[in-house]
PDB file of C-alpha atoms in Angstrom:
ATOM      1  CA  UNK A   1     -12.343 -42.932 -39.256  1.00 79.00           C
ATOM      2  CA  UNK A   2     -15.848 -43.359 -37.665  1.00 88.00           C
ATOM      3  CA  UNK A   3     -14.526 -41.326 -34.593  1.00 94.00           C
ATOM      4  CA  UNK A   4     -13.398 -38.265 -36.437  1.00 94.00           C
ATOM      5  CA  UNK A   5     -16.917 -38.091 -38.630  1.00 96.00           C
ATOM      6  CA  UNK A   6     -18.761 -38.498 -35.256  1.00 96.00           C
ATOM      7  CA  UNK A   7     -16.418 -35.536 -34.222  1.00 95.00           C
ATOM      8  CA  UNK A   8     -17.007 -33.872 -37.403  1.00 97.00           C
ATOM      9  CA  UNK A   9     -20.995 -34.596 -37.012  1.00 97.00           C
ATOM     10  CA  UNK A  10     -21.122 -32.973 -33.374  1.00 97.00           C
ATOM     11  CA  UNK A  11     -18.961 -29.810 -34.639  1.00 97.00           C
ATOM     12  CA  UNK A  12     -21.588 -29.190 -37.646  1.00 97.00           C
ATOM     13  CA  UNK A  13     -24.616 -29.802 -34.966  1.00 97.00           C
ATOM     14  CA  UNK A  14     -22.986 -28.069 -32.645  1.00 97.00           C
ATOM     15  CA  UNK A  15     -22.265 -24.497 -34.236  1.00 97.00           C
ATOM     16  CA  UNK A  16     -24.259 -22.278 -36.357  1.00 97.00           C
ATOM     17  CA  UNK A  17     -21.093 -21.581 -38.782  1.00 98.00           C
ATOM     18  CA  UNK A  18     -17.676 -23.311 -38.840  1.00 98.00           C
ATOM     19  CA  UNK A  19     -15.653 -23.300 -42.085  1.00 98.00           C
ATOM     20  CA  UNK A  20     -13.283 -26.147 -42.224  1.00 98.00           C
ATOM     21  CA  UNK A  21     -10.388 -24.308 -44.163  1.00 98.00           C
ATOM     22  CA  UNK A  22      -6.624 -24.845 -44.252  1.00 98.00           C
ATOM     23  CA  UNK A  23      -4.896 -22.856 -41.084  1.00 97.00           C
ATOM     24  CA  UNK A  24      -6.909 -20.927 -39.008  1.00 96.00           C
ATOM     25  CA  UNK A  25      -9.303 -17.860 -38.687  1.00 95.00           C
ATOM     26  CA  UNK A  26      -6.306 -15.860 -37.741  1.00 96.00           C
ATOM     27  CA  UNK A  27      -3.637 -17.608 -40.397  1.00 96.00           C
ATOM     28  CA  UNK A  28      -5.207 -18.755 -42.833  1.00 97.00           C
ATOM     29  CA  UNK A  29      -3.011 -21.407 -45.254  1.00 96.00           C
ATOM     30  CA  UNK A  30      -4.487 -20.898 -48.621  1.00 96.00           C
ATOM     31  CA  UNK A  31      -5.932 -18.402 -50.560  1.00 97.00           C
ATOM     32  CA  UNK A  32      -9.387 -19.991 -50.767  1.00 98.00           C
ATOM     33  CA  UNK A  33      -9.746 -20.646 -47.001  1.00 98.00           C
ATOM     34  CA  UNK A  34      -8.250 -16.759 -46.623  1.00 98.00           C
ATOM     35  CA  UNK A  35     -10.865 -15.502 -48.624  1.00 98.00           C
ATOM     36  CA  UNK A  36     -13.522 -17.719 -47.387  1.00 98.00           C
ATOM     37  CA  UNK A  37     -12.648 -16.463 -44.072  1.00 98.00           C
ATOM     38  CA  UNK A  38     -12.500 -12.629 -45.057  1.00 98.00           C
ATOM     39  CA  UNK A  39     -16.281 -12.768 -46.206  1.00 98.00           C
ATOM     40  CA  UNK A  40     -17.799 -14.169 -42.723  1.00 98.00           C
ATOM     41  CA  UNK A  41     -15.853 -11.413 -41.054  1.00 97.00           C
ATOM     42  CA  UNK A  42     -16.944  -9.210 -43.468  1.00 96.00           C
ATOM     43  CA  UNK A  43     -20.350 -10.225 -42.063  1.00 96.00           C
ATOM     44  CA  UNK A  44     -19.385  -9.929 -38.899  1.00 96.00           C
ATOM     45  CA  UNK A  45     -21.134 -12.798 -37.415  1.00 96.00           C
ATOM     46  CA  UNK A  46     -19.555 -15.246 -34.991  1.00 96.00           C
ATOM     47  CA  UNK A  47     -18.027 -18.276 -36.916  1.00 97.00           C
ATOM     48  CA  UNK A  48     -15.821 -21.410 -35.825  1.00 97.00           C
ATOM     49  CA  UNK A  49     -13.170 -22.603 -37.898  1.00 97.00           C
ATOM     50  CA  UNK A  50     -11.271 -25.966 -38.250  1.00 98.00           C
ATOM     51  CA  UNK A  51      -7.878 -26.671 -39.270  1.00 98.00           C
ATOM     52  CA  UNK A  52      -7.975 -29.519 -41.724  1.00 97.00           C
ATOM     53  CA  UNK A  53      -4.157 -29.473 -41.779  1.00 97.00           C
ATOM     54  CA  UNK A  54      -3.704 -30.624 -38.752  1.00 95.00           C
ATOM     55  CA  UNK A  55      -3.001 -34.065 -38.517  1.00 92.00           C
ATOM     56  CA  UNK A  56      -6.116 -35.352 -36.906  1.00 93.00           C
ATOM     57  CA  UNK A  57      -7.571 -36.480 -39.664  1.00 94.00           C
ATOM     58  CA  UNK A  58     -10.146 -34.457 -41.097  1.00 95.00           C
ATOM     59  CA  UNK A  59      -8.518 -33.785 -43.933  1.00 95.00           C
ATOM     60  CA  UNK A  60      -9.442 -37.414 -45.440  1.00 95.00           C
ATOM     61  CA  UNK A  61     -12.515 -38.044 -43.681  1.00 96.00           C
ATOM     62  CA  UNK A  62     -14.560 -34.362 -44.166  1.00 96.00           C
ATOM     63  CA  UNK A  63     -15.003 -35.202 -47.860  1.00 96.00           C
ATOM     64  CA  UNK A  64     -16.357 -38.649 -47.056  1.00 95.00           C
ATOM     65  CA  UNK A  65     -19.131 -36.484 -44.811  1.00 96.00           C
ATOM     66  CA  UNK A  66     -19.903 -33.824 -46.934  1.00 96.00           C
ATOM     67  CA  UNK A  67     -19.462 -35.674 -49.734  1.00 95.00           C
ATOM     68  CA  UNK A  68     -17.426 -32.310 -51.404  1.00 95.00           C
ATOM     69  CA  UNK A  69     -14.038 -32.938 -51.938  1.00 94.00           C
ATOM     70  CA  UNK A  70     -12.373 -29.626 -51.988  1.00 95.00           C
ATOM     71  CA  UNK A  71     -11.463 -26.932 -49.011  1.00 97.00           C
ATOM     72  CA  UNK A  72     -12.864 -25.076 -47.263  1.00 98.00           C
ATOM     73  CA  UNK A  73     -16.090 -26.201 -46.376  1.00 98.00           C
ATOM     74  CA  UNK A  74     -18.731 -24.461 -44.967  1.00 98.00           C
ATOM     75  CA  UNK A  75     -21.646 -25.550 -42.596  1.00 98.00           C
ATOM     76  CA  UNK A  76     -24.400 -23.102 -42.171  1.00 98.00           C
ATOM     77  CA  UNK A  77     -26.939 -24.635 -39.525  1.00 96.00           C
ATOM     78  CA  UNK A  78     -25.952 -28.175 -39.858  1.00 96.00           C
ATOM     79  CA  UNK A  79     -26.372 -27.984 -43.740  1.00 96.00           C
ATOM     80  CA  UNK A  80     -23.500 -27.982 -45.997  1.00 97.00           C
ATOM     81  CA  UNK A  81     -23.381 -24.348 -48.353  1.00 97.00           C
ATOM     82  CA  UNK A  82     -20.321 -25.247 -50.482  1.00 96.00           C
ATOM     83  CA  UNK A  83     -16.733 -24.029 -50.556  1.00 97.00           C
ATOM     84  CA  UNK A  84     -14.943 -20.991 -51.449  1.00 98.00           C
ATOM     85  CA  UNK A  85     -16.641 -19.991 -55.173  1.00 97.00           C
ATOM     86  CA  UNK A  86     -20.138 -21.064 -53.827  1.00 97.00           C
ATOM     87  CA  UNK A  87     -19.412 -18.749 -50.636  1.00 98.00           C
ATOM     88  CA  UNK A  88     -18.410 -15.893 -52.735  1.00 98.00           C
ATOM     89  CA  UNK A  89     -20.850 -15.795 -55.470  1.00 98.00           C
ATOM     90  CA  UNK A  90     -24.107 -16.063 -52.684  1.00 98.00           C
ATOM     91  CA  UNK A  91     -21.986 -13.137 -51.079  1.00 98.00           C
ATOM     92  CA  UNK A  92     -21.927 -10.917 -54.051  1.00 97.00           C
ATOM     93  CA  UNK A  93     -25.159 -11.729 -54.965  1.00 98.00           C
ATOM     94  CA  UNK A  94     -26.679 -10.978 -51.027  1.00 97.00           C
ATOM     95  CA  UNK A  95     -27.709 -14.218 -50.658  1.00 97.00           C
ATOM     96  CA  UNK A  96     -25.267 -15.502 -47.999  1.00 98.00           C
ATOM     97  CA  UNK A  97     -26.443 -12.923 -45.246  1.00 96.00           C
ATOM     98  CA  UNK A  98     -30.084 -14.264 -45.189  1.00 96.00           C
ATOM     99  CA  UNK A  99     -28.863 -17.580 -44.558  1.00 96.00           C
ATOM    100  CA  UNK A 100     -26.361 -16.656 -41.935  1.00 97.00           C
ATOM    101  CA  UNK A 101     -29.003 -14.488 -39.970  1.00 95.00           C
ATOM    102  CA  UNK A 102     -31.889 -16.737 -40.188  1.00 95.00           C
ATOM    103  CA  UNK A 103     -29.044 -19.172 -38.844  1.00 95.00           C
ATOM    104  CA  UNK A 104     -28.201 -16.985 -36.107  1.00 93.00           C
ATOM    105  CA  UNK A 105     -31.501 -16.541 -34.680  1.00 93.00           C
ATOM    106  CA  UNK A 106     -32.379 -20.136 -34.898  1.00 83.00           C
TER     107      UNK A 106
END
């Protein structure tokens, strides 16, 4: 377990945005991680993505980081924003892009 939460710890440091969903960007395996997914391309900002169905083992240890235990999850700049409601209501409400510029130019 500690070596997938030290992988997990240099993925989050590592990018400005990953969503750890079910499936992928491209095939998403849920309707939460779809949707979560539809909104940063709706933003059109570069994101990374993580399979948490995988078998590797970030299924079971994510929630032990992040201490959330639901997918997706969704790292902006190292900091944990939520998962797919949180995502959606900062969208709707315009708060979501301010975070994920700010990130970007960072």
């Amino acid at each position: 377990m500690e070596d997938i939460l030290e992988r997990i710890k240099k993925d989050v440091e590592s990018n400005k945005i990953i969503l750890y969903i079910k499936g992928t960007k491209d095939v998403p395996r849920c309707g939460f991680s779809a949707q979560t997914v539809s909104i940063f391309q709706q933003l059109g900002v570069p994101f990374e993505t993580r399979d948490v169905l995988d078998g590797s083992g970030l299924r079971e240890a994510l929630p032990t980081y992040s201490n959330w235990p639901t997918f997706p999850q969704v790292f902006v700049n190292g900091e944990m924003i939520g998962g797919c409601d949180i995502v959606t209501e900062m969208h709707e409400k315009g708060e979501l892009q301010p975070i994920v510029e700010k990130a970007l130019k960072s």
